[in-house]
XYZ file of C-alpha atoms in Angstrom:
691
model
C 6.155 38.877 8.461
C 4.128 41.361 10.513
C 0.634 41.613 11.904
C -0.152 44.166 9.221
C -0.013 41.455 6.568
C -3.444 40.146 5.688
C -4.728 37.866 2.992
C -7.734 38.363 0.749
C -9.577 35.091 0.376
C -13.004 33.807 -0.650
C -15.217 32.377 2.052
C -18.843 31.887 2.882
C -18.994 33.795 6.149
C -18.379 37.338 4.993
C -14.813 37.505 6.338
C -12.893 39.310 3.606
C -9.375 39.136 4.990
C -7.236 37.182 7.395
C -6.048 39.326 10.313
C -4.032 36.462 11.791
C -1.845 35.555 8.826
C 1.224 36.594 10.840
C 0.701 33.547 13.071
C 1.727 31.339 10.131
C 5.332 32.496 10.614
C 6.383 29.292 12.369
C 9.408 30.678 14.238
C 8.821 34.429 13.927
C 9.285 36.454 17.110
C 5.787 37.954 17.147
C 4.172 34.582 16.572
C 6.261 32.811 19.211
C 5.673 35.613 21.715
C 1.947 35.032 21.187
C 2.466 31.270 21.615
C 4.340 31.747 24.900
C 1.587 34.013 26.260
C -1.060 31.475 25.305
C 0.935 28.609 26.828
C 1.289 30.518 30.086
C -2.480 30.980 30.332
C -3.233 27.350 29.442
C -0.668 25.779 31.752
C -1.703 28.136 34.538
C -5.308 27.060 34.084
C -4.847 23.309 33.581
C -1.566 22.516 35.314
C -2.754 24.703 38.165
C -5.723 22.421 38.725
C -5.378 20.361 41.939
C -5.790 17.106 40.000
C -3.100 17.824 37.397
C 0.083 16.705 39.139
C -1.238 13.260 40.013
C -2.608 12.855 36.477
C 0.732 13.859 34.969
C 2.663 11.437 37.148
C 0.243 8.610 36.341
C 0.560 9.290 32.597
C 4.353 9.488 32.760
C 4.633 6.333 34.836
C 2.504 4.408 32.365
C 4.279 5.784 29.296
C 7.721 4.918 30.703
C 6.894 1.730 32.636
C 9.625 -0.883 32.466
C 7.022 -3.621 32.010
C 5.569 -2.118 28.836
C 5.777 -4.544 25.920
C 9.000 -4.312 23.919
C 7.581 -4.718 20.420
C 10.252 -5.983 18.065
C 10.931 -7.414 14.628
C 13.183 -10.366 13.892
C 16.037 -10.187 11.422
C 18.864 -12.682 10.999
C 18.560 -14.213 14.463
C 18.011 -10.966 16.384
C 14.940 -9.029 17.504
C 15.341 -5.252 17.164
C 13.443 -2.796 19.363
C 13.323 0.929 20.108
C 12.754 1.552 23.822
C 11.964 4.555 26.009
C 11.487 4.671 29.768
C 12.018 7.119 32.619
C 15.805 6.771 32.421
C 16.112 6.545 28.642
C 14.127 9.631 27.744
C 15.101 9.838 24.065
C 15.437 6.093 23.875
C 17.610 3.110 23.083
C 17.849 1.290 19.798
C 18.684 -2.220 20.905
C 18.548 -5.908 20.018
C 18.487 -9.354 21.578
C 18.448 -12.899 20.269
C 15.120 -14.430 19.276
C 15.462 -17.000 22.068
C 16.148 -14.311 24.653
C 13.275 -12.145 23.405
C 10.816 -14.902 24.239
C 11.874 -14.934 27.895
C 10.439 -12.741 30.657
C 13.685 -10.778 30.935
C 15.499 -10.561 27.600
C 19.191 -9.665 27.611
C 19.241 -6.539 25.500
C 22.306 -5.264 23.671
C 22.241 -1.484 23.211
C 23.073 -0.391 19.669
C 22.617 3.368 20.163
C 21.776 5.321 23.318
C 20.136 8.462 21.949
C 20.313 10.302 25.263
C 24.084 9.812 25.338
C 24.426 10.760 21.657
C 22.282 13.866 22.167
C 24.293 14.939 25.221
C 27.515 14.461 23.280
C 26.391 16.374 20.182
C 24.091 18.956 21.781
C 21.097 17.959 19.611
C 18.004 16.126 20.915
C 18.126 13.360 18.314
C 14.916 11.400 17.718
C 15.279 7.978 16.098
C 13.544 7.795 12.705
C 14.506 4.303 11.548
C 17.334 2.448 9.826
C 17.808 0.695 6.487
C 20.012 -2.393 6.945
C 22.308 -3.937 4.347
C 21.592 -7.455 3.044
C 22.720 -10.169 3.772
C 24.453 -9.543 7.139
C 22.272 -6.564 8.169
C 24.992 -5.091 10.393
C 25.651 -1.988 8.282
C 22.788 0.497 8.198
C 21.685 3.911 7.022
C 20.447 5.521 10.241
C 17.895 8.349 10.177
C 17.562 10.810 13.085
C 15.377 13.886 13.422
C 16.890 16.913 15.194
C 13.502 18.092 16.515
C 11.073 15.185 16.193
C 9.748 16.395 12.839
C 9.656 14.407 9.607
C 12.926 15.858 8.269
C 15.836 13.627 9.303
C 19.601 13.470 9.015
C 21.136 10.250 7.660
C 24.437 8.655 8.716
C 25.992 5.287 7.949
C 26.321 3.166 11.078
C 27.997 -0.151 11.914
C 25.987 -2.264 14.367
C 28.904 -4.597 15.178
C 31.209 -1.758 16.241
C 28.300 0.428 17.478
C 29.762 3.455 15.764
C 29.183 5.744 12.840
C 31.269 4.773 9.818
C 34.153 7.201 9.399
C 33.952 8.731 5.941
C 30.727 6.798 5.307
C 27.484 7.936 3.722
C 26.018 11.018 5.385
C 23.311 13.499 4.417
C 21.870 16.609 6.117
C 18.367 16.784 7.560
C 15.671 16.673 4.891
C 12.591 14.695 3.895
C 14.726 12.502 1.648
C 14.709 8.706 1.779
C 17.628 6.258 1.717
C 18.039 2.548 1.005
C 20.834 0.194 0.005
C 21.383 -1.006 -3.545
C 24.623 -2.717 -2.529
C 27.381 -2.108 0.012
C 28.828 0.759 -2.011
C 25.666 2.234 -3.532
C 22.739 4.025 -1.880
C 19.335 4.659 -3.450
C 18.506 8.287 -2.631
C 14.993 9.662 -2.941
C 16.208 13.238 -2.913
C 14.528 16.325 -1.452
C 17.516 18.550 -0.668
C 17.414 21.347 -3.242
C 14.234 23.098 -4.361
C 14.374 21.566 -7.842
C 14.546 18.105 -6.215
C 11.326 18.636 -4.274
C 7.721 18.250 -5.325
C 5.387 21.133 -4.556
C 4.503 19.235 -1.371
C 8.161 19.269 -0.267
C 8.791 15.542 -0.729
C 11.424 13.823 -2.932
C 10.991 14.314 -6.675
C 14.199 12.692 -7.962
C 15.683 9.228 -7.339
C 19.464 8.933 -7.566
C 22.208 6.350 -7.145
C 24.967 7.541 -4.810
C 28.330 5.779 -5.022
C 30.591 5.433 -2.019
C 33.260 8.114 -2.052
C 31.263 10.432 -4.323
C 29.679 13.680 -3.199
C 25.945 13.569 -2.588
C 25.404 16.335 -5.134
C 27.165 14.172 -7.749
C 24.795 11.212 -7.322
C 23.369 9.937 -10.626
C 19.666 10.633 -11.310
C 17.776 7.574 -12.579
C 14.144 8.601 -12.154
C 11.996 11.730 -11.773
C 8.433 12.559 -10.821
C 6.590 15.710 -11.847
C 6.661 18.836 -9.699
C 2.922 18.534 -9.008
C 3.204 14.886 -7.943
C 3.277 13.929 -4.291
C 6.662 12.168 -4.314
C 9.125 9.852 -6.027
C 10.806 6.892 -4.362
C 13.056 3.940 -4.973
C 13.513 0.649 -3.117
C 15.260 -2.674 -3.565
C 13.008 -5.706 -3.144
C 14.125 -9.303 -2.718
C 12.119 -12.315 -3.882
C 14.171 -15.338 -2.929
C 17.581 -14.765 -4.496
C 16.207 -12.288 -7.060
C 16.724 -8.544 -6.612
C 14.404 -5.949 -8.124
C 14.834 -2.176 -8.069
C 11.380 -0.583 -7.923
C 10.790 3.096 -8.664
C 7.536 4.808 -7.782
C 5.927 7.987 -8.983
C 3.299 8.781 -6.341
C 0.740 11.030 -8.009
C -1.238 11.668 -4.836
C -2.215 9.836 -1.662
C -4.273 7.273 -3.562
C -2.662 7.004 -7.004
C 0.790 5.955 -8.179
C 2.794 4.507 -11.065
C 5.316 1.783 -10.257
C 8.301 0.966 -12.451
C 10.886 -1.803 -12.533
C 14.433 -0.796 -13.434
C 15.705 -3.323 -15.935
C 19.396 -4.325 -16.342
C 19.413 -2.248 -19.535
C 18.733 0.895 -17.513
C 15.152 1.165 -18.806
C 12.444 1.996 -16.250
C 9.468 -0.143 -17.331
C 6.083 0.703 -15.878
C 4.132 -2.129 -14.255
C 0.800 -2.123 -16.187
C -1.642 -1.758 -13.320
C -4.259 0.936 -12.613
C -3.264 4.191 -10.889
C -5.187 3.352 -7.716
C -3.409 0.058 -7.023
C -2.924 -0.737 -3.326
C -1.668 -3.470 -0.959
C 1.208 -4.606 -3.169
C 3.759 -7.340 -2.451
C 6.243 -9.431 -4.409
C 6.030 -13.125 -3.543
C 7.236 -16.260 -5.331
C 7.488 -14.509 -8.726
C 3.956 -13.177 -8.276
C 3.181 -9.471 -8.000
C 0.259 -9.289 -5.551
C -2.002 -6.239 -5.595
C -5.368 -4.781 -4.677
C -7.378 -1.964 -6.300
C -9.365 0.940 -4.909
C -11.906 0.861 -7.751
C -13.060 -1.936 -10.085
C -10.589 -2.791 -12.855
C -10.848 -5.306 -15.672
C -7.475 -6.900 -16.435
C -6.453 -7.604 -20.055
C -7.413 -11.267 -19.613
C -10.938 -10.254 -18.553
C -10.501 -10.811 -14.795
C -12.591 -8.288 -12.862
C -10.547 -6.989 -9.910
C -12.698 -5.539 -7.135
C -11.871 -3.366 -4.102
C -11.154 -5.396 -0.941
C -9.936 -8.335 -3.024
C -6.348 -9.396 -3.717
C -4.991 -10.458 -7.086
C -1.680 -11.484 -8.614
C 0.168 -11.463 -11.918
C 3.126 -13.545 -13.117
C 5.900 -11.043 -12.508
C 8.723 -13.226 -13.839
C 6.876 -13.719 -17.122
C 6.093 -10.010 -17.389
C 9.799 -9.199 -16.959
C 10.656 -11.690 -19.685
C 7.967 -10.777 -22.222
C 6.634 -7.366 -21.236
C 3.118 -8.806 -21.539
C 0.521 -8.921 -18.779
C -0.931 -12.409 -19.003
C -3.358 -14.135 -16.655
C -4.402 -12.360 -13.449
C -5.222 -14.736 -10.588
C -7.521 -14.132 -7.627
C -5.766 -14.514 -4.277
C -8.631 -13.356 -2.031
C -12.254 -12.737 -2.986
C -13.848 -9.574 -1.553
C -16.553 -10.027 1.089
C -19.201 -7.755 2.593
C -17.905 -5.490 5.394
C -14.489 -7.183 5.228
C -11.528 -5.012 4.257
C -7.785 -5.466 3.939
C -5.773 -3.868 6.752
C -2.400 -4.835 5.281
C -0.235 -7.605 3.887
C 3.213 -8.878 4.851
C 5.426 -11.774 3.838
C 7.985 -14.117 5.256
C 10.315 -16.083 3.023
C 7.686 -18.753 2.326
C 4.276 -17.357 3.278
C 2.108 -14.353 2.548
C -0.064 -12.997 5.387
C -3.205 -10.911 4.901
C -4.504 -8.830 7.801
C -8.280 -8.376 7.501
C -10.891 -6.304 9.284
C -14.300 -7.947 9.605
C -16.793 -5.370 10.902
C -13.894 -3.545 12.615
C -12.544 -6.744 14.186
C -9.249 -8.230 13.113
C -8.166 -11.574 11.709
C -5.256 -12.910 9.657
C -5.144 -15.303 6.714
C -1.962 -17.120 5.617
C -1.394 -17.805 1.905
C 0.784 -20.363 0.185
C 1.826 -20.553 -3.435
C 2.136 -24.140 -4.672
C 1.865 -25.651 -8.155
C 0.877 -22.342 -9.724
C -2.099 -21.787 -7.441
C -2.984 -20.037 -4.192
C -4.253 -21.658 -1.003
C -5.528 -19.746 2.037
C -6.314 -20.663 5.611
C -7.008 -18.603 8.745
C -4.361 -18.165 11.419
C -5.613 -19.445 14.782
C -5.568 -16.116 16.617
C -7.928 -14.739 19.290
C -11.221 -13.391 17.953
C -13.348 -10.283 18.512
C -10.446 -7.905 19.010
C -7.863 -5.922 17.108
C -5.426 -8.395 15.549
C -2.444 -7.050 13.639
C 0.731 -8.334 12.031
C 3.497 -7.057 14.324
C 6.323 -8.290 12.104
C 7.052 -10.759 9.326
C 10.663 -11.769 8.664
C 11.236 -11.276 4.954
C 14.335 -13.504 4.865
C 13.134 -16.073 7.418
C 10.071 -17.796 8.802
C 9.300 -15.848 11.981
C 6.113 -13.835 12.236
C 4.368 -12.203 15.173
C 0.904 -10.821 15.792
C -0.499 -8.258 18.199
C -3.831 -8.672 19.937
C -5.765 -6.131 21.976
C -9.165 -4.602 22.510
C -10.475 -1.776 24.677
C -10.380 -3.866 27.867
C -7.686 -6.461 27.081
C -4.023 -5.490 27.562
C -1.878 -5.877 24.459
C -0.063 -9.137 23.793
C 2.439 -10.422 21.244
C 1.835 -13.865 19.740
C 4.992 -15.304 18.132
C 5.736 -18.023 15.601
C 9.040 -19.306 14.245
C 7.381 -21.468 11.600
C 5.119 -19.239 9.506
C 2.240 -19.373 12.040
C 2.015 -23.166 12.098
C 2.598 -22.998 15.847
C 1.867 -19.940 17.973
C 2.985 -18.844 21.426
C 2.111 -15.741 23.430
C 5.530 -14.317 24.366
C 4.619 -10.874 25.726
C 1.591 -9.626 27.638
C 1.225 -6.161 29.068
C 0.029 -6.083 32.690
C -3.392 -4.591 33.295
C -3.122 -0.810 33.663
C -6.589 -0.133 35.037
C -9.448 -1.957 36.713
C -11.714 -3.164 33.912
C -13.837 -5.593 35.950
C -16.770 -3.194 36.081
C -16.451 -2.062 32.452
C -18.058 -3.288 29.244
C -17.213 -2.695 25.568
C -20.181 -2.512 23.184
C -20.702 -1.818 19.498
C -23.692 0.247 18.335
C -24.796 1.929 15.115
C -26.105 5.408 14.423
C -28.128 6.454 11.392
C -26.385 9.282 9.538
C -28.146 12.102 7.733
C -28.289 10.151 4.440
C -29.448 6.925 6.112
C -26.058 5.175 6.236
C -25.511 3.164 9.413
C -22.328 4.229 11.224
C -20.783 1.776 13.703
C -19.203 2.970 16.915
C -17.763 1.448 20.075
C -18.676 2.470 23.632
C -16.580 1.596 26.687
C -18.324 2.376 29.989
C -19.369 1.013 33.352
C -21.596 -2.039 33.024
C -24.002 -0.582 35.577
C -24.114 2.929 34.122
C -27.362 4.559 35.165
C -27.875 7.893 33.462
C -25.574 10.163 31.451
C -21.886 10.480 32.420
C -18.953 12.524 31.112
C -18.196 10.907 27.741
C -15.281 11.365 25.344
C -16.097 10.770 21.659
C -13.052 10.261 19.406
C -13.006 10.302 15.598
C -10.776 10.588 12.534
C -12.514 9.766 9.240
C -9.914 10.279 6.526
C -7.116 8.954 4.314
C -8.338 5.317 4.476
C -7.143 5.168 8.113
C -9.286 2.886 10.303
C -9.906 3.425 14.017
C -9.633 0.026 15.698
C -10.199 -1.164 19.266
C -7.118 -0.754 21.443
C -6.064 -0.865 25.079
C -4.861 2.453 26.486
C -3.627 2.517 30.069
C -3.581 6.306 30.349
C -7.166 6.577 29.131
C -8.210 3.776 31.479
C -6.636 5.332 34.561
C -7.382 8.988 33.924
C -10.828 8.621 32.383
C -12.577 5.234 32.561
C -11.701 4.472 36.192
C -13.414 7.714 37.184
C -16.751 6.393 35.918
C -16.571 8.162 32.563
C -17.296 6.673 29.114
C -15.163 6.486 25.964
C -16.574 6.275 22.435
C -14.786 5.578 19.143
C -16.654 6.381 15.921
C -15.984 4.540 12.651
C -17.185 7.301 10.342
C -16.844 7.416 6.568
C -13.557 8.695 5.196
C -11.670 6.100 7.227
C -10.592 2.653 6.106
C -12.753 0.458 8.331
C -14.680 -0.986 5.378
C -12.200 -0.563 2.561
C -11.828 1.968 -0.274
C -15.560 2.573 -0.765
C -15.984 3.651 2.860
C -13.150 6.111 2.372
C -14.261 7.393 -1.023
C -17.781 8.068 0.250
C -16.412 11.125 2.095
C -13.814 12.373 -0.378
C -13.587 15.961 -1.605
C -17.094 17.304 -2.342
C -18.584 14.587 -0.124
C -16.557 15.507 2.975
C -19.637 16.731 4.771
C -20.791 13.118 5.069
C -17.966 12.374 7.517
C -19.004 15.347 9.637
C -22.651 14.278 9.478
C -21.650 10.761 10.581
C -19.860 12.129 13.626
C -22.809 14.336 14.559
C -25.119 11.324 14.164
C -23.025 9.308 16.620
C -23.148 12.212 19.093
C -26.929 12.421 18.768
C -27.267 8.649 19.144
C -25.254 8.729 22.376
C -27.699 11.271 23.785
C -30.686 9.260 22.537
C -29.356 6.146 24.285
C -28.860 8.079 27.516
C -25.108 7.512 27.601
C -24.408 11.265 27.595
C -26.078 14.635 27.337
C -24.674 17.420 25.154
C -23.320 19.031 28.331
C -21.450 15.857 29.308
C -20.198 14.951 25.809
C -16.662 15.932 24.832
C -14.983 15.275 21.481
C -11.363 14.862 20.434
C -9.499 14.327 17.166
C -6.031 14.958 15.793
C -4.667 15.980 12.376
C -7.525 15.189 9.972
C -9.437 14.364 13.163
C -8.650 17.906 14.303
C -10.428 19.152 11.194
C -13.335 16.889 12.168
C -13.618 18.337 15.669
C -13.087 21.866 14.347
C -16.003 21.451 11.946
C -18.069 19.829 14.703
C -17.453 22.884 16.876
C -18.569 25.388 14.245
C -21.458 23.352 12.798
C -22.913 21.800 15.955
C -21.781 23.642 19.091
C -25.070 22.654 20.712
C -24.118 18.958 20.652
C -20.991 19.169 22.805
C -19.780 20.237 26.223
C -16.045 20.301 25.363
C -13.912 20.157 22.210
C -10.252 19.121 21.863
C -8.625 19.945 18.519
C -5.141 18.399 18.175
C -2.500 19.233 15.493
C -5.347 20.182 13.134
C -6.097 21.429 9.659
C -8.583 24.275 10.059
C -8.061 26.896 7.330
C -9.126 24.812 4.350
C -9.010 27.779 1.963
C -5.310 28.185 2.624
C -4.110 24.707 3.591
C -2.255 24.166 0.312
C -0.112 27.246 1.046
C 1.214 25.686 4.258
C 3.715 22.912 3.412
C 3.085 20.053 2.797
C -0.635 20.847 2.474
C -0.780 20.454 -1.297
C -0.072 16.743 -0.827
C -3.634 16.314 0.493
C -5.558 17.704 -2.474
C -6.656 14.181 -3.480
C -8.416 13.985 -0.115
C -9.908 17.473 0.226
C -9.739 19.249 -3.121
C -7.885 22.304 -4.443
C -8.905 25.719 -3.063
C -7.347 27.353 -6.150
C -10.207 25.916 -8.237
C -13.447 27.882 -7.743
C -15.730 24.822 -7.720
C -13.578 23.040 -5.128
C -13.037 26.212 -3.099
C -16.826 26.421 -2.796
C -17.183 23.067 -1.052
C -14.129 23.744 1.122
C -15.530 27.140 2.092
C -18.809 25.519 3.047
C -17.203 23.757 6.016
C -13.737 25.285 6.632
C -13.844 25.904 10.405
C -11.576 28.953 10.415
C -13.959 30.899 8.184
C -17.049 29.873 10.175
C -16.222 31.238 13.612
C -19.154 33.382 14.760
C -19.301 35.979 17.495
C -22.881 35.117 18.492
C -22.446 31.325 18.751
C -22.497 29.584 22.131
C -19.338 27.513 21.794
C -18.388 25.032 24.508
C -14.889 25.184 26.057
C -12.202 24.506 23.420
C -8.596 23.308 23.745
C -6.375 23.517 20.668
C -2.913 21.916 20.615
C -0.077 21.899 18.087
C 3.719 21.755 17.851
C 6.216 24.317 16.587
C 8.251 21.462 15.094
C 5.301 19.927 13.247
C 6.427 19.813 9.606
C 3.414 17.752 8.499
C 0.458 19.909 9.596
C 1.541 23.521 10.004
C 0.990 25.009 13.494
C -0.529 28.077 11.843
C -3.879 26.287 11.591
C -4.312 25.865 15.345
C -2.767 29.244 16.158
C -5.072 31.183 13.852
C -8.182 29.318 14.973
C -7.442 30.022 18.623
C -6.782 33.673 17.876
C -9.981 34.031 15.872
C -12.101 32.325 18.527
C -10.655 34.544 21.239
C -11.045 37.683 19.126
C -14.708 36.746 18.577
C -15.209 36.846 22.337
C -14.978 33.139 23.151
C -12.865 33.398 26.271
C -13.261 29.688 27.006
C -10.710 28.930 24.240
C -7.370 27.544 25.409
C -4.303 26.987 23.216
C -1.128 25.015 23.842
C 1.859 24.580 21.550
C 4.660 22.122 22.250
C 8.016 23.461 21.095
C 9.394 20.088 19.933
C 8.221 16.638 18.945
C 6.761 16.988 15.445
C 3.327 15.874 14.263
C 3.168 12.642 16.260
C 4.746 14.023 19.429
C 7.848 11.851 19.111
C 10.786 12.090 21.487
C 10.693 12.898 25.193
C 7.712 11.283 26.952
C 7.442 14.016 29.601
C 5.827 16.608 27.327
C 3.526 13.878 26.008
C 2.487 12.959 29.546
C 1.931 16.625 30.391
C -0.351 17.097 27.380
C -2.309 13.943 28.160
C -2.845 15.072 31.753
C -3.892 18.567 30.687
C -6.444 17.180 28.243
C -8.085 14.953 30.829
C -8.119 17.807 33.348
C -9.728 20.007 30.676
C -12.381 17.386 29.914
C -13.137 16.652 33.547
C -13.570 20.360 34.345
C -15.650 21.143 31.265
C -17.935 18.117 31.392
C -18.482 18.334 35.144
C -19.343 22.000 34.845
C -16.319 23.302 36.763
C -14.395 24.923 33.881
């Protein structure tokens, strides 16, 4: 691919062709030469700042501190944890006994040392998870990414011997999924060959792979359509009953689930396409819905409620009988997730962006619910729930309270705080507040502000947002942010704009597809409200967002440059007229729309940041970041946007591309610490007027 290649495309800004299409060649020499030149400028500018080295060391120390909380999940008497520190750069997969985990200094047993494995094999392996074999859980299917991306290699591993199984199951790096059916059979959600992939690049075919057989000879048992998002298979246990579930995921918010019967028939579970929050518990199939649905028995199922059907009876008769209500929906209360132990079902709720947990029992054919006695007015989450036991743990944090782990061995009947992170910054002078801003259409948008209690006048302020894919932004303690930003007298703001999941499916759907502009309007309204309250001025207000949040900050830059003094755009989508051409972009059409359809291309063109760069706009300083190894959001988006901004004369545009680490920056903490330090240096310079 050469620079001469251009692309004709519709847009609303008069740009008829794309002069930077060559930057989409992820590993092409011309593109990478451009990346290296950009990186040299950016690191020279930001890492050359006198404050950088101390900021980097602070970030690295905090990211690799030995007293960080070792978050773990219990299974068969052990707590498993993945750990990284200054010595273990790529990390240790390790375990300890439950009793030892509860002590101040657990005695950890290393299962795999990924630094040692990487040195031995010459590949920087990044741990991607393991599927363990019931009932002993010592044999596992281990997934490792060679570059930190989503594509992973799979190998069978024996925890007892701490070694890969000679002649065991093994598959090359791909976006395939693996799970056990039994000790000699693996469920493969396959995405190896082109005909096994959906158009988004995810698994399309589910197969059963017998021990000793070649992977290519595995037996297909289920297929999705090429245009679907993915297909998958998993084995679920309910007591001593085993169920093989097969899923055809149509898009991010719609799916069809099937049960594989002993006859070999795949019978679809008769629920609506937009079912969500599913669990199998005590012969009941628990589910939620994203839009109202009337069950055959007349029960009206509403978003943000939970319902159940008699799964055992459905298997026996094929008929969907009575649907029961597990949890009634409530105003501004949404479901953050559900998890189960052997005898209890736990529901994680968000009540006006504050967390709580409810425990459910199933007795005498009815449901009973009661709250778990956890701290209030913070972010409460279910850290783990032991499917085959009775242990469950919860996380608690807020902006000013270090994270803690609250543990129970008896289904939350008794609770004990077993881990607490030490304070990472001085919060005595800080306050966390929740405000609301009125968006363009009158909707009230909540947001959190963390700042000095005695703030008198505007200060450098960082506004963070996401607003997509039903993902909520919740309060959380961040040591790096506290040390490198809040301790310097600056303010941090987190906006709960539409498109996210803070208030359930309706809050998300309000900003879908043609309504996407509402999310951008919400963010602008929060920015304007911050100025109105005197917390910041446009010159002292910086914004940051990643992935879909990178689209948000990209649109904010092009639509409202006058509102901001600095813009950080991380691993973003930015060319919305071409995003489906950059794998796996087509998987997001349920969120954004399809640019191949004229009507949908029109609304995408109305806001797509890449097409709205202007030469005569007064843009604030911009920092764009991405990763060469990102196989979720293509680095071409950030590359092309930086190139277009610079070509339009906006010399205050900086670009940085990490060469490993994937979409979430997994792997070595040093590059992550370097990026964090550079971003805070960038913000401090821009918002203090020294950039």
